[in-house]
Short mmCIF file of C-alpha atoms and ligand atoms in Angstrom, two decimals:
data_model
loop_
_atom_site.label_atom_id
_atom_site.label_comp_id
_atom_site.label_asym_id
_atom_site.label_seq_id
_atom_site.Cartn_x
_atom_site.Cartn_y
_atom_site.Cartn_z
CA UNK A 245 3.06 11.68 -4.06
CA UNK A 246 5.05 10.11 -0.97
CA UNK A 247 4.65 7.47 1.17
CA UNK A 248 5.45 7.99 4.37
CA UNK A 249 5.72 5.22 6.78
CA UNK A 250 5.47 4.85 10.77
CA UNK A 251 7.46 2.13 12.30
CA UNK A 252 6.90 0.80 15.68
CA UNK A 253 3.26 1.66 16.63
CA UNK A 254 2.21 -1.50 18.13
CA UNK A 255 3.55 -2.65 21.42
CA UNK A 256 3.75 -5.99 20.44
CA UNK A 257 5.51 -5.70 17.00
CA UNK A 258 8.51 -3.85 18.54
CA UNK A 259 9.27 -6.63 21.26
CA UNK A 260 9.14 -9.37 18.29
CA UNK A 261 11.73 -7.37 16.67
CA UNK A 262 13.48 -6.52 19.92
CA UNK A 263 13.44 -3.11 19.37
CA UNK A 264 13.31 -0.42 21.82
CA UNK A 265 10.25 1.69 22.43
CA UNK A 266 10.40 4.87 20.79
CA UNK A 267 9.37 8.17 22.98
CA UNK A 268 8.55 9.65 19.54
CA UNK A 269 6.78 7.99 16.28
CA UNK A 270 9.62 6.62 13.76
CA UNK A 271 9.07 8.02 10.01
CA UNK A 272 10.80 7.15 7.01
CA UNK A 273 9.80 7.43 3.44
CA UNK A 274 8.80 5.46 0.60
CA UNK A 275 9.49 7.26 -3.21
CA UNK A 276 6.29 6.75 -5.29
CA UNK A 277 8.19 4.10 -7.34
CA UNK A 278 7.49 1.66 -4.48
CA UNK A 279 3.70 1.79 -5.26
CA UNK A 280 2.95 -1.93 -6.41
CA UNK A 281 0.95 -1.23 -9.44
CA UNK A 282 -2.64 -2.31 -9.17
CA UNK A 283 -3.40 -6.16 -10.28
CA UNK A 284 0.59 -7.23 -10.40
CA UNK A 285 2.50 -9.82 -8.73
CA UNK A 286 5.03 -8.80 -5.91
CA UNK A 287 8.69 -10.19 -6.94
CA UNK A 288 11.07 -10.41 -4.48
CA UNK A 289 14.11 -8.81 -5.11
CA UNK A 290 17.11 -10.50 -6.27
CA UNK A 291 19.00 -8.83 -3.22
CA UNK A 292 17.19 -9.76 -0.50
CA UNK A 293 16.77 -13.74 0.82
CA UNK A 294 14.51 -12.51 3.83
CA UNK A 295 11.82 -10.62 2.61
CA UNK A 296 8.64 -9.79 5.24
CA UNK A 297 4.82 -8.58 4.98
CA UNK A 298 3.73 -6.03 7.23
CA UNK A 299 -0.01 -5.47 7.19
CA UNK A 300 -0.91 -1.78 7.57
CA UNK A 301 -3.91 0.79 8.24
CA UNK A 302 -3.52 3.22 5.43
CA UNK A 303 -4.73 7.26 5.26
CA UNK A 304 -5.24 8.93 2.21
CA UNK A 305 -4.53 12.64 2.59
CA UNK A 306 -6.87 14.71 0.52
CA UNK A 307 -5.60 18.00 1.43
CA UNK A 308 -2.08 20.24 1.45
CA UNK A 309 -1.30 20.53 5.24
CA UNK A 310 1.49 21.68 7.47
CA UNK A 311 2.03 22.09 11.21
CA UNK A 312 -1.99 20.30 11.54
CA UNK A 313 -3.20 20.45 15.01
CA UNK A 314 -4.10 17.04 15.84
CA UNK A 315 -8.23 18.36 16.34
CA UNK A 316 -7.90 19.41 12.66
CA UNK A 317 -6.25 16.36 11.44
CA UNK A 318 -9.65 14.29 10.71
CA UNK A 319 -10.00 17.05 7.74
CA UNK A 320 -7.20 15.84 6.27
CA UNK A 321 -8.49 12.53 5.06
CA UNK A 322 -11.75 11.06 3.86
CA UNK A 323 -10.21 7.96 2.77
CA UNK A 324 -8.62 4.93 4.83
CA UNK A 325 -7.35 1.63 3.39
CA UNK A 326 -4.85 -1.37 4.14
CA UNK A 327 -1.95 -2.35 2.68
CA UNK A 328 1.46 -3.89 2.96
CA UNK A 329 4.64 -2.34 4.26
CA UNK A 330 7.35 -4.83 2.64
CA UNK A 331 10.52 -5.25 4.11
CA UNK A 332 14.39 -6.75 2.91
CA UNK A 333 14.61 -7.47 6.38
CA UNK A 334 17.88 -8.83 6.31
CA UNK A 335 19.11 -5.50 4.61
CA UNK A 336 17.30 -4.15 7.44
CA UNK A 337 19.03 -5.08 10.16
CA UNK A 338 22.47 -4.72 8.79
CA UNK A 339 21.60 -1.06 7.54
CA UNK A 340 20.50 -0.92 11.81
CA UNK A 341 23.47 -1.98 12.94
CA UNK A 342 25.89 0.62 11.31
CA UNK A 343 23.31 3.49 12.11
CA UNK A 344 21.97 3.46 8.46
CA UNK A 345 18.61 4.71 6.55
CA UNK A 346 16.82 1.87 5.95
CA UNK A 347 15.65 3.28 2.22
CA UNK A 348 16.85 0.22 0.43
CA UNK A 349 15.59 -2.30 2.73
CA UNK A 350 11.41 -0.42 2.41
CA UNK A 351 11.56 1.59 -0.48
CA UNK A 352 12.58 -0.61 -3.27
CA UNK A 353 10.24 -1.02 -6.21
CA UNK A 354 6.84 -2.64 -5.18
CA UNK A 355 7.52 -2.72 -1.82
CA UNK A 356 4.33 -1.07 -0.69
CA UNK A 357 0.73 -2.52 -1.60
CA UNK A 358 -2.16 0.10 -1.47
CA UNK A 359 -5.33 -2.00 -1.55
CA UNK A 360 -8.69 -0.59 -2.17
CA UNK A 361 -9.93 2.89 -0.34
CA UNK A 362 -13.02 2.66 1.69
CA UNK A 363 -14.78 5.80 2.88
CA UNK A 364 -13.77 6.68 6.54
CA UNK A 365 -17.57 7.16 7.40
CA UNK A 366 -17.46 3.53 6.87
CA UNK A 367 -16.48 2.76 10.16
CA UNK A 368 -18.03 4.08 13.27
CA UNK A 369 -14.60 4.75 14.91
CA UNK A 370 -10.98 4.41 13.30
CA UNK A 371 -9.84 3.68 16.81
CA UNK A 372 -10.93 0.41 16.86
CA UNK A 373 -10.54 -1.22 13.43
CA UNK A 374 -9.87 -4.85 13.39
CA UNK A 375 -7.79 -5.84 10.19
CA UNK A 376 -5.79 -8.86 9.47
CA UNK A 377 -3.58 -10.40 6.85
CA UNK A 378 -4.22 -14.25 5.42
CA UNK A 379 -0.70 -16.03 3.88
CA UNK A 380 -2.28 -18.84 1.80
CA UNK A 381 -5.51 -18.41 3.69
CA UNK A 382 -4.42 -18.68 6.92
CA UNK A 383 -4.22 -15.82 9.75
CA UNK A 384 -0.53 -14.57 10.19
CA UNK A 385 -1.39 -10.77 11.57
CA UNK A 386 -4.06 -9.71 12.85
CA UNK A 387 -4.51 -6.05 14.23
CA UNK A 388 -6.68 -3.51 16.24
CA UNK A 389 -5.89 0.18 15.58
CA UNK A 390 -6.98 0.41 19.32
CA UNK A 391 -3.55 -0.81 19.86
CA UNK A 392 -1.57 1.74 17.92
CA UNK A 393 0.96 3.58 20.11
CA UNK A 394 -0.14 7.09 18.61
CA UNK A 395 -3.40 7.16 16.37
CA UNK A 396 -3.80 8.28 13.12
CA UNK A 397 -4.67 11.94 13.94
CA UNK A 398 -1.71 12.07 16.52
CA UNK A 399 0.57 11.05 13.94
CA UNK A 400 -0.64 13.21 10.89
CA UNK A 401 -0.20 16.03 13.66
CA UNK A 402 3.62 14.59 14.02
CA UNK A 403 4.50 14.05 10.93
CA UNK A 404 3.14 17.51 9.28
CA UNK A 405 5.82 19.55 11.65
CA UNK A 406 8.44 18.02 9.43
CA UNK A 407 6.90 17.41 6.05
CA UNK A 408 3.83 19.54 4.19
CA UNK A 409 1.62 16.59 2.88
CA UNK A 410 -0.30 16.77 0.00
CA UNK A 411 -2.89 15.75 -2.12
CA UNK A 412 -2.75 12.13 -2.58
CA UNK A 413 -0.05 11.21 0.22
CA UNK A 414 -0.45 8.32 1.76
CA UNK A 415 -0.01 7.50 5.56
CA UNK A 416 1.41 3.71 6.72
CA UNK A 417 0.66 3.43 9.94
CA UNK A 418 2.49 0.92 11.43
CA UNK A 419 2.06 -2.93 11.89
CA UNK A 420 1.25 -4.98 14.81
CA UNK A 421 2.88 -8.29 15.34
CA UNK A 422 2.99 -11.24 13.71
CA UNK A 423 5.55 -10.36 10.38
CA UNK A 424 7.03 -13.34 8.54
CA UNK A 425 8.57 -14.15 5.48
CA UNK A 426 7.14 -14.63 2.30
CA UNK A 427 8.15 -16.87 -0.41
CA UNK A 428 7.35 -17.65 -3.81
CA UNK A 429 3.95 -18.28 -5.06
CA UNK A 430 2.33 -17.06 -1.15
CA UNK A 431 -0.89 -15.63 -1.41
CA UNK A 432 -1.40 -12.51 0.66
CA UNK A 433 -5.02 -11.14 1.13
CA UNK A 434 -5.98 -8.11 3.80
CA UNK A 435 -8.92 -6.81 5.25
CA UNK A 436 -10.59 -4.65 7.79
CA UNK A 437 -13.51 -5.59 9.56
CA UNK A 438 -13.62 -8.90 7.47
CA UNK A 439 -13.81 -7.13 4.08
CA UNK A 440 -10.87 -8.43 1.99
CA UNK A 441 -9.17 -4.84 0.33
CA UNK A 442 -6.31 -6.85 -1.39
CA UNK A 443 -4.82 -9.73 -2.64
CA UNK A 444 -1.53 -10.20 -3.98
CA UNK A 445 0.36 -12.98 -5.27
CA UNK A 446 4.78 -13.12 -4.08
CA UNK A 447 6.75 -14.47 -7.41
ZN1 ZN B 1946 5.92 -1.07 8.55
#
């Protein structure tokens, strides 16, 4: 099972950063070993001192699929979700600078939350899910997938002309503004359309 990730999807969240727009999505991976296993604290690693939440729509791919065509793509998944894409920021931006992968600044162990799957028949329209993260109850990010840059069947469209996905994938896709850093003992809860699909406590 992989992970893979979109990065600058929301307008917003790429002039926080000061990033440039993309005129393509940006992928990267995630190994399976970042899964945070269900019911366990996140840690923050001993190598980074600037560790971020990013709140993020998840898909659940159901299917083995290459080269979808984006009208196909809602066949691919049953399942959406919300999780948290988390980031050694710091690592981040010096792997940036020199041109690097960013693997060990998003892919180290429990760096990606996968909170509870809801049905996609759920929700009227995927296009316009409202989700939002809480740090110690309070509102840090709060999203519309309205806003997304390319929607979820453009990208599984995208991504799929570079990598077959399979059974039990899972799609991040992306995260609009509003990413901070956590600390120790923060209590990080997500949900979509008000219904709370995680909670996690940083260490
Ligand atoms: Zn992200």
């Amino acid at each position: 099972m992989k992970l893979i990730c979109i990065g600058r999807n929301y307008a917003a969240h790429i002039d926080e950063l000061n990033n440039e727009r993309p005129e393509e999505p940006v992928v990267f991976i995630k190994p399976d070993s970042a899964v945070l296993p269900k019911e366990q604290d996140f840690y923050i690693p001993g190598f980074s001192n600037d560790v971020h939440y990013e709140v993020e729509v998840l898909v659940k791919i159901k299917k083995v699929g290459k080269h979808i065509a984006e009208r196909y793509a809602h066949k691919y998944y049953d399942e959406v979700g919300l999780g948290i894409d988390f980031t050694a920021r710091d690592l981040q931006s010096k792997l940036k600078e020199k041109g690097l992968p960013w693997e060990k600044a998003k892919g180290f162990d429990g760096a990606a939350v996968i909170g509870r799957w809801v049905p996609k028949e759920k929700y009227p329209n995927l296009n316009q899910l409202r989700f939002e993260l809480k740090k110690n109850g309070e509102v840090v990010q709060s999203g519309d997938t309205g806003l997304m840059l390319w929607k979820v069947d453009e990208l599984i469209a995208y991504v799929s002309t570079f990598f077959m996905l399979k059974k039990g994938d899972v799609i991040f896709t992306g995260t609009p503004a509003g990413v901070g850093k956590v600390a120790s003992n923060d209590y990080l809860s997500g949900t979509i359309e008000g219904e709370e699909l995680f909670a996690i406590t940083v260490r």
